[in-house]
Amino acid sequence: MAEPVFIGVDVSCALKKRIPIVFAVKREGRLVPLPARHLPMKAPYGHGNRYVIEHQRNVDYAKAVRDYVLEVCDHFGVQPTRIGVDSPLRPRSEALDYRIAERALNQAGISCYKTPSASEFEGIKAKARQHLATGGELQRIPHAMQLWMLAGIEIAREMATIAPVREVFPQANIRLLLPKAPHKSGKGVPLMQLQVLAKQTGWPRTQEEWNVLKHISAGGMHDQVDAYSAAWVASLPETDVNVFGDIQQQDAIWVPCRRIIEL
């Protein structure tokens, strides 16, 4: 029987950037990521904000991500068991002014970008197209911090054909572990985050394992840590997770249960 693998996807659609995806297995009570970065099969490149407004581009990208995940799992002989995706899984309900999960995050003091509804996404795409059509600079495209969600939603849809998916938010995980953690862009912060994650997952433990970090996924260290954090939440049994939001309404962000955290 194939070894179960838990997958973390740090959604990215940045142009010429491969999407960070971590594949992790549980061995002797530890969550060990597989060295997937330098395999012959490569994580797909993002297509950038110019094309993320085009639905078919996102569908094609998501299918390429799905194919890559299956190829890596086949290479290692592992069975996808659960997938953590760092993205909204669907647009906000038209009936709500704010997602239930995101309102809960805000009430906990954890900031996040608001997920648009389907109709709002159509308006956002129209504004982006108008901006580009009139000569606007790509780096000034409106709603840039929400456009990536269009790719994320399609990726989550494709991942759900492989294994059950949990929406995750690595920043929420870190806030549970380090309540006063600085932003991940700060010098040395990803290393700090992985050090506290390692207390929960048992990896990395040795210097050799720390050296393996750069081989676990595409992206820089902060991307790899986010993807590993997503895989961690995917790996936890239901008894060891809580949610921000409402599972019954399919509006939930999964986080580790406070009682399992070793302070």
PDB file of C-alpha atoms in Angstrom:
ATOM      1  CA  MET A   1       0.000   0.000   0.000  1.00  0.00           C
ATOM      2  CA  ALA A   2       1.360   3.412  -1.002  1.00  0.00           C
ATOM      3  CA  GLU A   3       2.629   5.712   1.737  1.00  0.00           C
ATOM      4  CA  PRO A   4       0.218   8.605   2.465  1.00  0.00           C
ATOM      5  CA  VAL A   5       1.486  12.050   1.492  1.00  0.00           C
ATOM      6  CA  PHE A   6       0.186  15.428   2.620  1.00  0.00           C
ATOM      7  CA  ILE A   7       0.534  18.298   0.194  1.00  0.00           C
ATOM      8  CA  GLY A   8       0.846  22.026   0.788  1.00  0.00           C
ATOM      9  CA  VAL A   9       0.238  24.504  -2.042  1.00  0.00           C
ATOM     10  CA  ASP A  10       1.416  28.103  -1.633  1.00  0.00           C
ATOM     11  CA  VAL A  11      -0.656  29.577  -4.450  1.00  0.00           C
ATOM     12  CA  SER A  12       1.256  31.841  -6.799  1.00  0.00           C
ATOM     13  CA  CYS A  13       0.559  33.087 -10.295  1.00  0.00           C
ATOM     14  CA  ALA A  14       3.584  35.374 -10.580  1.00  0.00           C
ATOM     15  CA  LEU A  15       5.088  35.460 -14.055  1.00  0.00           C
ATOM     16  CA  LYS A  16       8.107  33.184 -14.509  1.00  0.00           C
ATOM     17  CA  LYS A  17       7.809  31.882 -10.936  1.00  0.00           C
ATOM     18  CA  ARG A  18       7.222  28.200 -10.305  1.00  0.00           C
ATOM     19  CA  ILE A  19       4.441  27.471  -7.834  1.00  0.00           C
ATOM     20  CA  PRO A  20       5.752  26.256  -4.434  1.00  0.00           C
ATOM     21  CA  ILE A  21       4.291  22.848  -3.541  1.00  0.00           C
ATOM     22  CA  VAL A  22       5.517  20.658  -0.679  1.00  0.00           C
ATOM     23  CA  PHE A  23       4.950  16.894  -0.445  1.00  0.00           C
ATOM     24  CA  ALA A  24       5.333  15.623   3.137  1.00  0.00           C
ATOM     25  CA  VAL A  25       5.089  12.175   4.702  1.00  0.00           C
ATOM     26  CA  LYS A  26       4.711  11.131   8.323  1.00  0.00           C
ATOM     27  CA  ARG A  27       7.656   9.044   9.471  1.00  0.00           C
ATOM     28  CA  GLU A  28       8.294   8.087  13.098  1.00  0.00           C
ATOM     29  CA  GLY A  29       6.001  10.858  14.301  1.00  0.00           C
ATOM     30  CA  ARG A  30       7.659  13.513  12.149  1.00  0.00           C
ATOM     31  CA  LEU A  31       6.386  15.362   9.065  1.00  0.00           C
ATOM     32  CA  VAL A  32       9.178  14.957   6.523  1.00  0.00           C
ATOM     33  CA  PRO A  33       9.049  16.846   3.201  1.00  0.00           C
ATOM     34  CA  LEU A  34      10.225  15.011   0.094  1.00  0.00           C
ATOM     35  CA  PRO A  35      12.995  16.581  -2.034  1.00  0.00           C
ATOM     36  CA  ALA A  36      10.798  17.452  -5.015  1.00  0.00           C
ATOM     37  CA  ARG A  37      12.437  20.606  -6.355  1.00  0.00           C
ATOM     38  CA  HIS A  38      15.076  19.072  -8.598  1.00  0.00           C
ATOM     39  CA  LEU A  39      13.108  16.197 -10.084  1.00  0.00           C
ATOM     40  CA  PRO A  40      12.834  15.930 -13.880  1.00  0.00           C
ATOM     41  CA  MET A  41       9.211  17.089 -13.618  1.00  0.00           C
ATOM     42  CA  LYS A  42       8.926  20.760 -12.675  1.00  0.00           C
ATOM     43  CA  ALA A  43       6.236  22.793 -10.957  1.00  0.00           C
ATOM     44  CA  PRO A  44       4.441  25.005 -13.512  1.00  0.00           C
ATOM     45  CA  TYR A  45       5.318  28.639 -14.017  1.00  0.00           C
ATOM     46  CA  GLY A  46       2.717  31.263 -13.178  1.00  0.00           C
ATOM     47  CA  HIS A  47       1.205  33.333 -15.986  1.00  0.00           C
ATOM     48  CA  GLY A  48       1.134  36.735 -14.286  1.00  0.00           C
ATOM     49  CA  ASN A  49      -1.509  39.367 -13.642  1.00  0.00           C
ATOM     50  CA  ARG A  50      -1.879  40.179 -17.335  1.00  0.00           C
ATOM     51  CA  TYR A  51      -3.429  36.751 -17.926  1.00  0.00           C
ATOM     52  CA  VAL A  52      -4.868  35.789 -14.536  1.00  0.00           C
ATOM     53  CA  ILE A  53      -7.967  37.762 -15.543  1.00  0.00           C
ATOM     54  CA  GLU A  54      -8.582  35.231 -18.330  1.00  0.00           C
ATOM     55  CA  HIS A  55     -10.547  32.238 -17.048  1.00  0.00           C
ATOM     56  CA  GLN A  56      -9.146  29.669 -19.472  1.00  0.00           C
ATOM     57  CA  ARG A  57      -5.575  30.618 -18.545  1.00  0.00           C
ATOM     58  CA  ASN A  58      -6.371  29.819 -14.909  1.00  0.00           C
ATOM     59  CA  VAL A  59      -8.049  26.547 -15.837  1.00  0.00           C
ATOM     60  CA  ASP A  60      -5.027  25.488 -17.907  1.00  0.00           C
ATOM     61  CA  TYR A  61      -2.625  26.504 -15.128  1.00  0.00           C
ATOM     62  CA  ALA A  62      -4.625  24.576 -12.529  1.00  0.00           C
ATOM     63  CA  LYS A  63      -4.633  21.450 -14.698  1.00  0.00           C
ATOM     64  CA  ALA A  64      -0.866  21.755 -15.136  1.00  0.00           C
ATOM     65  CA  VAL A  65      -0.514  21.979 -11.342  1.00  0.00           C
ATOM     66  CA  ARG A  66      -2.699  18.892 -10.963  1.00  0.00           C
ATOM     67  CA  ASP A  67      -0.623  16.956 -13.493  1.00  0.00           C
ATOM     68  CA  TYR A  68       2.585  17.967 -11.732  1.00  0.00           C
ATOM     69  CA  VAL A  69       1.271  16.843  -8.340  1.00  0.00           C
ATOM     70  CA  LEU A  70       0.254  13.462  -9.724  1.00  0.00           C
ATOM     71  CA  GLU A  71       3.607  13.013 -11.478  1.00  0.00           C
ATOM     72  CA  VAL A  72       5.553  13.765  -8.295  1.00  0.00           C
ATOM     73  CA  CYS A  73       3.385  11.412  -6.251  1.00  0.00           C
ATOM     74  CA  ASP A  74       3.902   8.687  -8.844  1.00  0.00           C
ATOM     75  CA  HIS A  75       7.663   9.293  -8.810  1.00  0.00           C
ATOM     76  CA  PHE A  76       7.861   8.843  -5.033  1.00  0.00           C
ATOM     77  CA  GLY A  77       5.252   6.081  -4.939  1.00  0.00           C
ATOM     78  CA  VAL A  78       3.052   7.967  -2.472  1.00  0.00           C
ATOM     79  CA  GLN A  79      -0.722   8.393  -2.209  1.00  0.00           C
ATOM     80  CA  PRO A  80      -2.206  11.934  -1.949  1.00  0.00           C
ATOM     81  CA  THR A  81      -4.203  11.946   1.282  1.00  0.00           C
ATOM     82  CA  ARG A  82      -5.082  15.580   1.966  1.00  0.00           C
ATOM     83  CA  ILE A  83      -4.078  18.910   0.451  1.00  0.00           C
ATOM     84  CA  GLY A  84      -3.726  22.312   2.105  1.00  0.00           C
ATOM     85  CA  VAL A  85      -4.249  25.205  -0.305  1.00  0.00           C
ATOM     86  CA  ASP A  86      -3.247  28.741   0.677  1.00  0.00           C
ATOM     87  CA  SER A  87      -6.104  30.405  -1.217  1.00  0.00           C
ATOM     88  CA  PRO A  88      -9.849  30.917  -1.018  1.00  0.00           C
ATOM     89  CA  LEU A  89     -11.511  27.809  -2.422  1.00  0.00           C
ATOM     90  CA  ARG A  90     -14.384  29.759  -3.968  1.00  0.00           C
ATOM     91  CA  PRO A  91     -15.661  33.342  -4.269  1.00  0.00           C
ATOM     92  CA  ARG A  92     -17.446  34.914  -1.314  1.00  0.00           C
ATOM     93  CA  SER A  93     -21.160  34.256  -1.114  1.00  0.00           C
ATOM     94  CA  GLU A  94     -23.165  37.047  -2.757  1.00  0.00           C
ATOM     95  CA  ALA A  95     -25.315  37.134   0.381  1.00  0.00           C
ATOM     96  CA  LEU A  96     -22.385  38.154   2.602  1.00  0.00           C
ATOM     97  CA  ASP A  97     -20.486  41.414   2.831  1.00  0.00           C
ATOM     98  CA  TYR A  98     -17.504  39.528   4.258  1.00  0.00           C
ATOM     99  CA  ARG A  99     -16.544  35.868   4.317  1.00  0.00           C
ATOM    100  CA  ILE A 100     -17.337  34.161   7.627  1.00  0.00           C
ATOM    101  CA  ALA A 101     -13.764  32.840   7.847  1.00  0.00           C
ATOM    102  CA  GLU A 102     -12.167  36.200   7.084  1.00  0.00           C
ATOM    103  CA  ARG A 103     -14.371  38.012   9.567  1.00  0.00           C
ATOM    104  CA  ALA A 104     -13.253  35.505  12.206  1.00  0.00           C
ATOM    105  CA  LEU A 105      -9.616  36.096  11.259  1.00  0.00           C
ATOM    106  CA  ASN A 106     -10.052  39.855  11.599  1.00  0.00           C
ATOM    107  CA  GLN A 107     -11.712  39.441  14.992  1.00  0.00           C
ATOM    108  CA  ALA A 108      -8.674  37.420  16.071  1.00  0.00           C
ATOM    109  CA  GLY A 109      -6.406  40.249  14.946  1.00  0.00           C
ATOM    110  CA  ILE A 110      -5.099  38.415  11.885  1.00  0.00           C
ATOM    111  CA  SER A 111      -5.288  40.573   8.773  1.00  0.00           C
ATOM    112  CA  CYS A 112      -6.118  39.152   5.368  1.00  0.00           C
ATOM    113  CA  TYR A 113      -7.286  40.330   1.961  1.00  0.00           C
ATOM    114  CA  LYS A 114     -11.036  40.275   1.377  1.00  0.00           C
ATOM    115  CA  THR A 115     -12.259  37.614  -1.037  1.00  0.00           C
ATOM    116  CA  PRO A 116     -14.589  39.119  -3.675  1.00  0.00           C
ATOM    117  CA  SER A 117     -17.896  37.564  -4.671  1.00  0.00           C
ATOM    118  CA  ALA A 118     -18.308  36.128  -8.169  1.00  0.00           C
ATOM    119  CA  SER A 119     -19.967  39.329  -9.377  1.00  0.00           C
ATOM    120  CA  GLU A 120     -17.258  41.458  -7.777  1.00  0.00           C
ATOM    121  CA  PHE A 121     -14.609  39.358  -9.495  1.00  0.00           C
ATOM    122  CA  GLU A 122     -16.247  40.143 -12.842  1.00  0.00           C
ATOM    123  CA  GLY A 123     -16.057  43.849 -12.029  1.00  0.00           C
ATOM    124  CA  ILE A 124     -12.428  43.516 -10.953  1.00  0.00           C
ATOM    125  CA  LYS A 125     -11.506  41.736 -14.189  1.00  0.00           C
ATOM    126  CA  ALA A 126     -13.278  44.425 -16.212  1.00  0.00           C
ATOM    127  CA  LYS A 127     -11.333  47.154 -14.403  1.00  0.00           C
ATOM    128  CA  ALA A 128      -8.071  45.300 -14.992  1.00  0.00           C
ATOM    129  CA  ARG A 129      -8.787  44.888 -18.702  1.00  0.00           C
ATOM    130  CA  GLN A 130      -9.681  48.569 -19.012  1.00  0.00           C
ATOM    131  CA  HIS A 131      -6.502  49.549 -17.183  1.00  0.00           C
ATOM    132  CA  LEU A 132      -4.335  47.525 -19.569  1.00  0.00           C
ATOM    133  CA  ALA A 133      -6.274  48.560 -22.684  1.00  0.00           C
ATOM    134  CA  THR A 134      -5.677  52.232 -21.926  1.00  0.00           C
ATOM    135  CA  GLY A 135      -1.925  51.791 -21.483  1.00  0.00           C
ATOM    136  CA  GLY A 136      -1.844  51.344 -17.735  1.00  0.00           C
ATOM    137  CA  GLU A 137       1.317  49.805 -16.302  1.00  0.00           C
ATOM    138  CA  LEU A 138       1.051  46.140 -15.420  1.00  0.00           C
ATOM    139  CA  GLN A 139       2.611  46.721 -12.013  1.00  0.00           C
ATOM    140  CA  ARG A 140      -0.189  49.190 -11.254  1.00  0.00           C
ATOM    141  CA  ILE A 141      -3.027  46.880 -12.249  1.00  0.00           C
ATOM    142  CA  PRO A 142      -5.983  47.383  -9.863  1.00  0.00           C
ATOM    143  CA  HIS A 143      -6.812  44.758  -7.219  1.00  0.00           C
ATOM    144  CA  ALA A 144      -3.466  42.993  -7.649  1.00  0.00           C
ATOM    145  CA  MET A 145      -3.750  41.483  -4.163  1.00  0.00           C
ATOM    146  CA  GLN A 146      -7.023  39.778  -5.103  1.00  0.00           C
ATOM    147  CA  LEU A 147      -6.375  38.784  -8.710  1.00  0.00           C
ATOM    148  CA  TRP A 148      -4.206  35.813  -7.687  1.00  0.00           C
ATOM    149  CA  MET A 149      -7.267  34.308  -6.003  1.00  0.00           C
ATOM    150  CA  LEU A 150      -8.727  33.632  -9.452  1.00  0.00           C
ATOM    151  CA  ALA A 151      -5.878  31.201 -10.077  1.00  0.00           C
ATOM    152  CA  GLY A 152      -6.124  29.829  -6.548  1.00  0.00           C
ATOM    153  CA  ILE A 153      -9.797  28.982  -6.880  1.00  0.00           C
ATOM    154  CA  GLU A 154      -9.153  26.949 -10.025  1.00  0.00           C
ATOM    155  CA  ILE A 155      -6.133  25.235  -8.444  1.00  0.00           C
ATOM    156  CA  ALA A 156      -8.230  24.288  -5.413  1.00  0.00           C
ATOM    157  CA  ARG A 157     -10.902  22.894  -7.729  1.00  0.00           C
ATOM    158  CA  GLU A 158      -8.358  20.679  -9.488  1.00  0.00           C
ATOM    159  CA  MET A 159      -6.700  19.613  -6.227  1.00  0.00           C
ATOM    160  CA  ALA A 160     -10.092  18.424  -4.963  1.00  0.00           C
ATOM    161  CA  THR A 161     -10.118  15.845  -7.761  1.00  0.00           C
ATOM    162  CA  ILE A 162      -6.973  14.313  -6.221  1.00  0.00           C
ATOM    163  CA  ALA A 163      -7.689  14.375  -2.468  1.00  0.00           C
ATOM    164  CA  PRO A 164      -9.736  16.293   0.131  1.00  0.00           C
ATOM    165  CA  VAL A 165      -8.727  19.963   0.311  1.00  0.00           C
ATOM    166  CA  ARG A 166      -8.445  22.286   3.285  1.00  0.00           C
ATOM    167  CA  GLU A 167      -8.156  26.029   2.854  1.00  0.00           C
ATOM    168  CA  VAL A 168      -5.214  27.144   4.961  1.00  0.00           C
ATOM    169  CA  PHE A 169      -3.585  30.450   5.846  1.00  0.00           C
ATOM    170  CA  PRO A 170       0.073  30.066   6.893  1.00  0.00           C
ATOM    171  CA  GLN A 171       0.050  33.489   8.542  1.00  0.00           C
ATOM    172  CA  ALA A 172      -2.684  32.285  10.913  1.00  0.00           C
ATOM    173  CA  ASN A 173      -0.577  29.215  11.761  1.00  0.00           C
ATOM    174  CA  ILE A 174       2.423  31.376  12.561  1.00  0.00           C
ATOM    175  CA  ARG A 175       0.350  33.761  14.667  1.00  0.00           C
ATOM    176  CA  LEU A 176      -0.694  30.796  16.802  1.00  0.00           C
ATOM    177  CA  LEU A 177       2.928  29.763  17.191  1.00  0.00           C
ATOM    178  CA  LEU A 178       4.438  33.268  17.390  1.00  0.00           C
ATOM    179  CA  PRO A 179       1.745  35.780  18.406  1.00  0.00           C
ATOM    180  CA  LYS A 180       4.076  38.733  17.797  1.00  0.00           C
ATOM    181  CA  ALA A 181       5.776  37.363  14.696  1.00  0.00           C
ATOM    182  CA  PRO A 182       7.049  40.034  12.296  1.00  0.00           C
ATOM    183  CA  HIS A 183       6.076  39.930   8.619  1.00  0.00           C
ATOM    184  CA  LYS A 184       7.649  37.067   6.673  1.00  0.00           C
ATOM    185  CA  SER A 185       9.402  39.540   4.353  1.00  0.00           C
ATOM    186  CA  GLY A 186      11.698  40.624   7.178  1.00  0.00           C
ATOM    187  CA  LYS A 187      15.300  39.454   7.236  1.00  0.00           C
ATOM    188  CA  GLY A 188      15.596  36.101   8.975  1.00  0.00           C
ATOM    189  CA  VAL A 189      11.846  35.788   9.590  1.00  0.00           C
ATOM    190  CA  PRO A 190      11.239  32.655   7.445  1.00  0.00           C
ATOM    191  CA  LEU A 191      14.033  30.931   9.353  1.00  0.00           C
ATOM    192  CA  MET A 192      12.405  31.961  12.637  1.00  0.00           C
ATOM    193  CA  GLN A 193       9.069  30.624  11.420  1.00  0.00           C
ATOM    194  CA  LEU A 194      10.528  27.274  10.412  1.00  0.00           C
ATOM    195  CA  GLN A 195      12.247  26.949  13.775  1.00  0.00           C
ATOM    196  CA  VAL A 196       8.911  27.182  15.592  1.00  0.00           C
ATOM    197  CA  LEU A 197       7.217  24.943  13.020  1.00  0.00           C
ATOM    198  CA  ALA A 198       9.930  22.346  13.574  1.00  0.00           C
ATOM    199  CA  LYS A 199       8.934  22.083  17.248  1.00  0.00           C
ATOM    200  CA  GLN A 200       5.511  20.885  16.072  1.00  0.00           C
ATOM    201  CA  THR A 201       6.482  18.720  13.108  1.00  0.00           C
ATOM    202  CA  GLY A 202       9.849  17.307  14.159  1.00  0.00           C
ATOM    203  CA  TRP A 203      11.479  18.554  10.934  1.00  0.00           C
ATOM    204  CA  PRO A 204      14.108  19.775  10.315  1.00  0.00           C
ATOM    205  CA  ARG A 205      16.043  18.323  13.218  1.00  0.00           C
ATOM    206  CA  THR A 206      19.610  17.821  12.005  1.00  0.00           C
ATOM    207  CA  GLN A 207      21.941  20.059  10.031  1.00  0.00           C
ATOM    208  CA  GLU A 208      21.594  17.679   7.106  1.00  0.00           C
ATOM    209  CA  GLU A 209      17.825  18.189   7.153  1.00  0.00           C
ATOM    210  CA  TRP A 210      18.242  21.959   7.329  1.00  0.00           C
ATOM    211  CA  ASN A 211      20.368  21.660   4.200  1.00  0.00           C
ATOM    212  CA  VAL A 212      17.526  19.768   2.482  1.00  0.00           C
ATOM    213  CA  LEU A 213      15.183  22.744   2.913  1.00  0.00           C
ATOM    214  CA  LYS A 214      16.203  24.347  -0.364  1.00  0.00           C
ATOM    215  CA  HIS A 215      15.271  21.137  -2.191  1.00  0.00           C
ATOM    216  CA  ILE A 216      11.685  20.681  -0.966  1.00  0.00           C
ATOM    217  CA  SER A 217       9.881  22.996  -3.402  1.00  0.00           C
ATOM    218  CA  ALA A 218      10.216  25.846  -5.845  1.00  0.00           C
ATOM    219  CA  GLY A 219      10.434  29.397  -4.546  1.00  0.00           C
ATOM    220  CA  GLY A 220      12.437  31.216  -1.919  1.00  0.00           C
ATOM    221  CA  MET A 221      12.658  30.207   1.710  1.00  0.00           C
ATOM    222  CA  HIS A 222       9.502  32.080   2.726  1.00  0.00           C
ATOM    223  CA  ASP A 223       7.570  30.261  -0.043  1.00  0.00           C
ATOM    224  CA  GLN A 224       8.933  26.903   1.077  1.00  0.00           C
ATOM    225  CA  VAL A 225       8.042  27.582   4.700  1.00  0.00           C
ATOM    226  CA  ASP A 226       4.505  28.644   3.747  1.00  0.00           C
ATOM    227  CA  ALA A 227       4.009  25.520   1.614  1.00  0.00           C
ATOM    228  CA  TYR A 228       5.394  23.295   4.381  1.00  0.00           C
ATOM    229  CA  SER A 229       3.099  25.018   6.873  1.00  0.00           C
ATOM    230  CA  ALA A 230       0.168  24.302   4.555  1.00  0.00           C
ATOM    231  CA  ALA A 231       1.200  20.637   4.357  1.00  0.00           C
ATOM    232  CA  TRP A 232       1.390  20.540   8.168  1.00  0.00           C
ATOM    233  CA  VAL A 233      -2.238  21.618   8.536  1.00  0.00           C
ATOM    234  CA  ALA A 234      -3.233  19.148   5.825  1.00  0.00           C
ATOM    235  CA  SER A 235      -1.506  16.378   7.803  1.00  0.00           C
ATOM    236  CA  LEU A 236      -3.362  16.982  11.076  1.00  0.00           C
ATOM    237  CA  PRO A 237      -6.296  14.717  12.003  1.00  0.00           C
ATOM    238  CA  GLU A 238      -9.664  16.360  12.607  1.00  0.00           C
ATOM    239  CA  THR A 239      -9.144  16.069  16.363  1.00  0.00           C
ATOM    240  CA  ASP A 240      -6.117  18.353  16.080  1.00  0.00           C
ATOM    241  CA  VAL A 241      -7.545  21.184  13.963  1.00  0.00           C
ATOM    242  CA  ASN A 242      -9.919  24.067  14.460  1.00  0.00           C
ATOM    243  CA  VAL A 243     -11.382  26.466  11.929  1.00  0.00           C
ATOM    244  CA  PHE A 244     -11.898  30.144  11.475  1.00  0.00           C
ATOM    245  CA  GLY A 245     -15.364  30.221   9.933  1.00  0.00           C
ATOM    246  CA  ASP A 246     -18.076  27.637   9.338  1.00  0.00           C
ATOM    247  CA  ILE A 247     -17.448  24.182   7.867  1.00  0.00           C
ATOM    248  CA  GLN A 248     -21.140  23.547   7.183  1.00  0.00           C
ATOM    249  CA  GLN A 249     -21.315  26.646   4.986  1.00  0.00           C
ATOM    250  CA  GLN A 250     -18.054  25.692   3.251  1.00  0.00           C
ATOM    251  CA  ASP A 251     -16.479  28.924   4.454  1.00  0.00           C
ATOM    252  CA  ALA A 252     -13.646  27.794   6.697  1.00  0.00           C
ATOM    253  CA  ILE A 253      -9.905  28.261   7.100  1.00  0.00           C
ATOM    254  CA  TRP A 254      -8.269  25.350   8.905  1.00  0.00           C
ATOM    255  CA  VAL A 255      -5.688  25.946  11.631  1.00  0.00           C
ATOM    256  CA  PRO A 256      -3.922  23.748  14.184  1.00  0.00           C
ATOM    257  CA  CYS A 257      -5.723  23.285  17.493  1.00  0.00           C
ATOM    258  CA  ARG A 258      -4.143  25.318  20.292  1.00  0.00           C
ATOM    259  CA  ARG A 259      -3.921  22.336  22.637  1.00  0.00           C
ATOM    260  CA  ILE A 260      -1.460  20.483  20.379  1.00  0.00           C
ATOM    261  CA  ILE A 261       0.957  23.381  20.165  1.00  0.00           C
ATOM    262  CA  GLU A 262       4.085  22.855  22.220  1.00  0.00           C
ATOM    263  CA  LEU A 263       5.092  26.228  23.537  1.00  0.00           C
TER     264      LEU A 263
END
